[in-house]
Tab-separated table of C-alpha atoms and ligand atoms in Angstrom:
chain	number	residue	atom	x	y	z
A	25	UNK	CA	13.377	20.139	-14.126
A	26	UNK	CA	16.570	21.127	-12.307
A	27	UNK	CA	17.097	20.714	-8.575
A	28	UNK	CA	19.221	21.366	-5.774
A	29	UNK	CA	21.460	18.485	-5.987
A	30	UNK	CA	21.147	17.908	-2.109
A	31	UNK	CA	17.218	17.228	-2.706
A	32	UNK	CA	17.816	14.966	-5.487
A	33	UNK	CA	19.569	12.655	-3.517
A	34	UNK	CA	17.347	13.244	-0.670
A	35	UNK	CA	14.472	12.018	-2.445
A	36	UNK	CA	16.172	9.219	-3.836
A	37	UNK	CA	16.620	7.632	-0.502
A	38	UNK	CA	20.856	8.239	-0.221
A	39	UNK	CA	20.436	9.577	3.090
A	40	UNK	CA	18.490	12.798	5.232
A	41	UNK	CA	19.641	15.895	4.145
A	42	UNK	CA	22.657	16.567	6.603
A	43	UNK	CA	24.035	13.398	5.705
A	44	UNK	CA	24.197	14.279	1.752
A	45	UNK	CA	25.114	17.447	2.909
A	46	UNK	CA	28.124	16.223	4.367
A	47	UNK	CA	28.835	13.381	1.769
A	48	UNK	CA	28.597	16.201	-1.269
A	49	UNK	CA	30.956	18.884	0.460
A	50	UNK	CA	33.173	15.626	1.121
A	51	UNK	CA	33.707	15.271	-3.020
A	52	UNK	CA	31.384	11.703	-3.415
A	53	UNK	CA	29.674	13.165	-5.225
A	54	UNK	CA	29.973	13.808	-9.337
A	55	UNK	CA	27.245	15.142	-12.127
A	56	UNK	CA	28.158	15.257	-15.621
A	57	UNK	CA	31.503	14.134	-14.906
A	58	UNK	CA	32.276	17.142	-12.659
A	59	UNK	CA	32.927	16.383	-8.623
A	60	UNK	CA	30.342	18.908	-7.194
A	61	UNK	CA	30.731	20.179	-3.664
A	62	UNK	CA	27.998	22.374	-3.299
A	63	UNK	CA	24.984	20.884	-1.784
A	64	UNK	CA	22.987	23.682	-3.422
A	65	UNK	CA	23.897	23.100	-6.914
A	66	UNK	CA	21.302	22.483	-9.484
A	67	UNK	CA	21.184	19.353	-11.624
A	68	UNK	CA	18.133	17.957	-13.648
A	69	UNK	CA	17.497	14.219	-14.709
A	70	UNK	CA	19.366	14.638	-17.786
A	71	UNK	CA	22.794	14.871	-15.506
A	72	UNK	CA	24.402	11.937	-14.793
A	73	UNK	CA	24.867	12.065	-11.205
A	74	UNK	CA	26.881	9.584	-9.571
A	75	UNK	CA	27.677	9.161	-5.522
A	76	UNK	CA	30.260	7.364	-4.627
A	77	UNK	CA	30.744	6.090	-8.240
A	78	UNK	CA	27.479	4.776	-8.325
A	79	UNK	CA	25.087	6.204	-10.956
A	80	UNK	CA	21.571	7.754	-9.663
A	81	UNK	CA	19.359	7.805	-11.625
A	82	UNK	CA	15.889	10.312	-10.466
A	83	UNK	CA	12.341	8.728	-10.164
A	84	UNK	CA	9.926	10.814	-9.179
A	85	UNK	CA	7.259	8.129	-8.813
A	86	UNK	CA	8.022	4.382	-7.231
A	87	UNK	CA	4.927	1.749	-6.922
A	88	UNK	CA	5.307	-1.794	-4.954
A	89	UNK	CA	3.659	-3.885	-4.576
A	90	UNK	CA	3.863	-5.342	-0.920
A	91	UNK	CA	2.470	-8.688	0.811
A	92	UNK	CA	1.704	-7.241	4.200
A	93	UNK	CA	2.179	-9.804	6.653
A	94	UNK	CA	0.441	-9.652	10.129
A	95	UNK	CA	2.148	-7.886	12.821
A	96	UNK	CA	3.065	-4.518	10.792
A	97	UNK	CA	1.079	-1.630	11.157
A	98	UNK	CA	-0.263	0.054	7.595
A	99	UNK	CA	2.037	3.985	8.302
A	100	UNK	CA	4.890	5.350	6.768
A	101	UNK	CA	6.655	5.569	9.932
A	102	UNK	CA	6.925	5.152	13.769
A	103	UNK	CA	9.174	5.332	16.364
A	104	UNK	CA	8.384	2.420	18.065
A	105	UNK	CA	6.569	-0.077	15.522
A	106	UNK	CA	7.692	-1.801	12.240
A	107	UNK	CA	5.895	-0.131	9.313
A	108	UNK	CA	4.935	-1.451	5.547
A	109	UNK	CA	7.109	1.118	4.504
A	110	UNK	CA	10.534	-0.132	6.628
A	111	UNK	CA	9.766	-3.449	4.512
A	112	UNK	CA	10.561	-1.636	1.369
A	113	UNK	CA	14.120	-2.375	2.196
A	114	UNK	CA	15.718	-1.625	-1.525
A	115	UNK	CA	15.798	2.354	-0.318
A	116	UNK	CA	15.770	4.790	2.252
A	117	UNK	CA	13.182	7.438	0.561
A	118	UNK	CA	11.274	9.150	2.994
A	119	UNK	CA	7.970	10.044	0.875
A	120	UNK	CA	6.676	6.652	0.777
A	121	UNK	CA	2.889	5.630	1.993
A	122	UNK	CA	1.137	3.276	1.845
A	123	UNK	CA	-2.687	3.353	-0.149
A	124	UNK	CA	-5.154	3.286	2.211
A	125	UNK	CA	-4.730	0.667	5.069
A	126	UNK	CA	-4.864	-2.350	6.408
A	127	UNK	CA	-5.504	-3.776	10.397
A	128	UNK	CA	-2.476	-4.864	12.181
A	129	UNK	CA	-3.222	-8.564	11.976
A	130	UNK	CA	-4.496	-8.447	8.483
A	131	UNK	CA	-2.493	-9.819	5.206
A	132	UNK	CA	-2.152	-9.071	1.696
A	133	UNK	CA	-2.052	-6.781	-0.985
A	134	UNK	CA	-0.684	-3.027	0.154
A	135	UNK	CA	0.174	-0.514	-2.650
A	136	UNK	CA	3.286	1.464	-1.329
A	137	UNK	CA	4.258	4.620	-3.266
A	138	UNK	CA	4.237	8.793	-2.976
A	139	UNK	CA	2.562	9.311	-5.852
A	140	UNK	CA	-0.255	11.004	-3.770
A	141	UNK	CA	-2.540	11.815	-7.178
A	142	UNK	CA	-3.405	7.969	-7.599
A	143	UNK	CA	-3.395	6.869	-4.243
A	144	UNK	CA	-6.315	9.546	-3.853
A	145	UNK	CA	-7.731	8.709	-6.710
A	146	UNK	CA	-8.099	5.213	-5.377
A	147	UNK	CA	-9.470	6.153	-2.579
A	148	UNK	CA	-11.938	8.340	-3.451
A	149	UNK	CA	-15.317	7.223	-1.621
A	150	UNK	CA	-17.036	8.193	-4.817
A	151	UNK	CA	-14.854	5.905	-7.097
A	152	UNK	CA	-16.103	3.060	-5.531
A	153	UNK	CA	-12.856	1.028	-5.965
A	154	UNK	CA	-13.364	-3.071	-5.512
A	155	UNK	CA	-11.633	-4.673	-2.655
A	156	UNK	CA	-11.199	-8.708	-2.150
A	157	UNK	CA	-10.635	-9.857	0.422
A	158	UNK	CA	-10.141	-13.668	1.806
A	159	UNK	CA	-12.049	-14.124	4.969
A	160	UNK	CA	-11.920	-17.253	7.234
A	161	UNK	CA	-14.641	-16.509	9.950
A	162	UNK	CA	-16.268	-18.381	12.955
A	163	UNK	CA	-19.650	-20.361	12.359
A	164	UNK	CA	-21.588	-21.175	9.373
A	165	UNK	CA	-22.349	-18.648	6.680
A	166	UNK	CA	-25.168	-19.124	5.260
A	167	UNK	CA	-26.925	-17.425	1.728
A	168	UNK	CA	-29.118	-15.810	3.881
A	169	UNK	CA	-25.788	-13.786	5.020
A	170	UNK	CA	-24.907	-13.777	1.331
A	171	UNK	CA	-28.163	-11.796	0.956
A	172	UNK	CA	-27.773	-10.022	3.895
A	173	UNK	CA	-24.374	-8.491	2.391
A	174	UNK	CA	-25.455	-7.785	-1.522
A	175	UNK	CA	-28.857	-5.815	-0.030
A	176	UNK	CA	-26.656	-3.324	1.596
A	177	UNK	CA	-26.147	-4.297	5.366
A	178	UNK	CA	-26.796	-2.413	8.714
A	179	UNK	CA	-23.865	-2.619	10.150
A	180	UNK	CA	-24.673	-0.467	13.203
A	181	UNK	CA	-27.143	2.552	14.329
A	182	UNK	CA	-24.597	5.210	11.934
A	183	UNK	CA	-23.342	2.696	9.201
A	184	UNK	CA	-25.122	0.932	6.623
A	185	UNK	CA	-22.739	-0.712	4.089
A	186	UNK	CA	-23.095	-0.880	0.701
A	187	UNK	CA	-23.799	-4.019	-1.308
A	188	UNK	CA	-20.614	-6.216	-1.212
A	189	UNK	CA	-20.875	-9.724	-2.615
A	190	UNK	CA	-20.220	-12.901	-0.913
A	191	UNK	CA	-19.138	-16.369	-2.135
A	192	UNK	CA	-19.009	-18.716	0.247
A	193	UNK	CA	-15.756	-21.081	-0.481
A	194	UNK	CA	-16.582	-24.019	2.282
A	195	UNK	CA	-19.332	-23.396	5.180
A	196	UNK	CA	-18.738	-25.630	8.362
A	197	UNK	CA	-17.805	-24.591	12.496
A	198	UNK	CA	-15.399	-22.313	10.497
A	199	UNK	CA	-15.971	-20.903	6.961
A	200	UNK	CA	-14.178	-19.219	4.217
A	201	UNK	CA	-15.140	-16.547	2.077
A	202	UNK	CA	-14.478	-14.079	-0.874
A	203	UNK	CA	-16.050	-10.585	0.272
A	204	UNK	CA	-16.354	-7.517	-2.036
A	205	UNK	CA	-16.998	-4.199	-0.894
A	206	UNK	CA	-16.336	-0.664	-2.562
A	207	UNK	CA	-15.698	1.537	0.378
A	208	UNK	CA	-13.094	1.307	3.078
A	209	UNK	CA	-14.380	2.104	6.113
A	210	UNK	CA	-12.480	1.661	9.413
A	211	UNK	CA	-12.565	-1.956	10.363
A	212	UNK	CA	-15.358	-2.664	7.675
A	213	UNK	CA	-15.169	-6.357	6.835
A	214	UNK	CA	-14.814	-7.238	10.482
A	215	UNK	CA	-17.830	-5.268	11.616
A	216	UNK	CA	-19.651	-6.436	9.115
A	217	UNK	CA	-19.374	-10.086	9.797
A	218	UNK	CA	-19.639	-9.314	13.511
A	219	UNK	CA	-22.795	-7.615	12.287
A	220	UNK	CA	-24.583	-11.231	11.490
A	221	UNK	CA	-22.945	-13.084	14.224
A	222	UNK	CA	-19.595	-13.782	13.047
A	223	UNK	CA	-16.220	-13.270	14.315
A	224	UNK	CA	-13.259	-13.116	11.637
A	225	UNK	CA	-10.378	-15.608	12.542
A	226	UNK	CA	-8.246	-14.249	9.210
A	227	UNK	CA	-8.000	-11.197	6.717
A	228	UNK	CA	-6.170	-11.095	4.067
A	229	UNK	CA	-6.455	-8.122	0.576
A	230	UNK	CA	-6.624	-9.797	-2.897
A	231	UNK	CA	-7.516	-7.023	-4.403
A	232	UNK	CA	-7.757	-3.771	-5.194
A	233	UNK	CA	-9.254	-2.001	-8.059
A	234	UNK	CA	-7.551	-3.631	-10.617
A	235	UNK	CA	-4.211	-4.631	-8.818
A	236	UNK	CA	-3.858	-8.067	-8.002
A	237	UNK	CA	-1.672	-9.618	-5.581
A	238	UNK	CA	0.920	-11.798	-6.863
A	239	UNK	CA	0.967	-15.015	-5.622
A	240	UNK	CA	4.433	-15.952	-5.903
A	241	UNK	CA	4.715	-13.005	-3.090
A	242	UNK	CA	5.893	-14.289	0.590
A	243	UNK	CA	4.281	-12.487	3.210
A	244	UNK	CA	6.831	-9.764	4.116
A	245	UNK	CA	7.943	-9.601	0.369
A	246	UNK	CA	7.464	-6.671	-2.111
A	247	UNK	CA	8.053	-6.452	-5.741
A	248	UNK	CA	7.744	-2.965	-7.835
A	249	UNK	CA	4.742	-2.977	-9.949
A	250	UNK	CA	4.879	-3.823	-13.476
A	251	UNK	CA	4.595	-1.206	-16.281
A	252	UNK	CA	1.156	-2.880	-17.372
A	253	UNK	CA	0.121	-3.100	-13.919
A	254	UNK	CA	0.376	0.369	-13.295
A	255	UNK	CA	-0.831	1.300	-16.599
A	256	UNK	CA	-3.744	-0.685	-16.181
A	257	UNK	CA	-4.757	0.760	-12.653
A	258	UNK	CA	-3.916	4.003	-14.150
A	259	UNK	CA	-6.678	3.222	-16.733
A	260	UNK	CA	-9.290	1.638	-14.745
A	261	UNK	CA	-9.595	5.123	-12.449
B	19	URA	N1	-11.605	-4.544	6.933
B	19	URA	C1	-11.134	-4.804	8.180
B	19	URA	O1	-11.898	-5.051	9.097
B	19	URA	N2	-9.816	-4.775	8.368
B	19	URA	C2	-8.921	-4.529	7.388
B	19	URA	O2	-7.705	-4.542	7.626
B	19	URA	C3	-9.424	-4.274	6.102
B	19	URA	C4	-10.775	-4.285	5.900
C-alpha cells in the first residue's frame, strides 16, 4: 500500500506534518536509496526509507502494554494534564488511545494502541469482557457483600450491575479484594462498593479479557505486547 511519504513518517511518530515537511524538502530523507525531496512522494512498506540515516520501518498497528500509575488521566492528549499516552515515551505517534479507561487515582493495566477494531471489540457492552481489579476498601466485607455482588447489585435507582464475583483476600477495619465485573461503567467498582457501605481506599486493573498485567511492570512503565499476547486477546474476542 503506497503512501505519501510525508504521512508515513507522520504516522510513525518522526514529527507533525510541517516538521517532516520541512525535514524531507531539506534532503534527510532517503527511500530505496534515492534522497527524496518531495513530501508528496509515494512509498509503500517494501521501500526502505531512511531519515536521517536511520531506517523506518512502517507499523500500522502498535499495542503496550502500560502500568498506569495514579495521577495520569486515561486520554490521548491534553493541554494541561499528563496523559497514558505521553508515557509511551519510545515515539511521538499521534493516533494512540488508550482502551477504555481508568479514574485518575486508579493503577494498573491500560492497553495503549490505534488499532480502533480491537479496542472496540473489547469494549463492546455485549462482549462482556472480564475485568480484575485489586480493591483495598474501608470496613469489613463480609460474604453477605460477596452475595450481594454475584446476584447482580443495585447500585442506584438507574443502575443495576451485573454479577461480578468477589474474593475476599483479608477482611479487618480495612479489607482487600479481587472484584470481577464484565461491563465498564463510569466509576463502577467504586459505586458499587459505596453501594454496601464501603469506600475504596485503592484501585488498581489486573485484568482485562485475557491480558494480564505484567508484574515485573513499575508503575509508570510500559512494555509492547507480546506476539502471543496479542494473539491470544485477538482469539479470546
Ligand atoms: N471502576 C472505578 O470506579 N474506577 C476505575 O478507574 C475503574 C473501574
Amino acid at each position: 500500500m503506497a503512501m505519501r511519504l510525508d504521512k508515513y513518517l507522520a504516522d510513525m511518530g518522526l514529527g507533525t506534518r510541517s516538521e517532516i515537511k520541512k525535514a524531507v524538502r531539506k534532503g534527510r530523507v532517503s527511500a530505496g536509496g534515492r534522497v527524496l525531496t518531495d513530501p508528496g512522494a509515494k512509498v509503500g512498506p517494501e521501500d526502505e526509507v531512511l531519515f536521517d540515516g536511520k531506517a523506518v520501518t512502517y507499523e500500522p498497528y502498535v499495542y503496550y502494554m502500560l502500568h498506569k500509575p495514579a495521577g495520569v488521566i486515561s486520554a490521548s492528549e491534553d493541554r494541561r494534564e499528563r496523559t497514558c499516552v505521553d508515557l509511551i515515551d519510545e515515539t511521538r505517534r499521534r493516533d494512540l488511545f488508550p482502551v477504555g479507561r481508568l479514574d485518575r487515582d486508579t493503577e494498573g493495566l491500560l492497553l495503549i494502541t490505534n488499532d480502533g477494531d480491537l479496542c472496540h471489540r473489547l469494549l463492546a457492552p455485549s462482549r462482556h469482557v472480564d475485568k480484575v481489579y485489586y480493591v483495598r476498601v474501608s470496613g469489613r466485607i463480609t460474604e453477605e457483600d460477596v452475595h450481594r455482588f454475584a446476584e447482580g447489585l443495585q447500585v442506584d435507582a438507574d443502575f443495576r450491575a451485573m454479577p461480578a464475583q468477589l474474593r475476599i483476600l483479608r477482611s479487618d477495619s480495612v479489607s482487600e479484594v479481587e472484584v470481577v465485573i464484565r461491563e465498564g461503567k463510569f466509576h463502577q467498582i467504586k459505586r458499587m462498593f459505596r453501594a454496601v457501605g464501603k469506600e475504596v481506599l485503592y484501585l488498581k486493573r489486573l485484568s482485562m479479557g485475557s491480558l494480564t498485567l505484567d508484574p515485573a511492570l513499575q508503575p509508570g512503565t510500559w512494555r509492547r505486547l507480546t506476539a502471543e499476547e496479542l494473539a491470544e486477546l485477538r482469539k479470546s474476542l
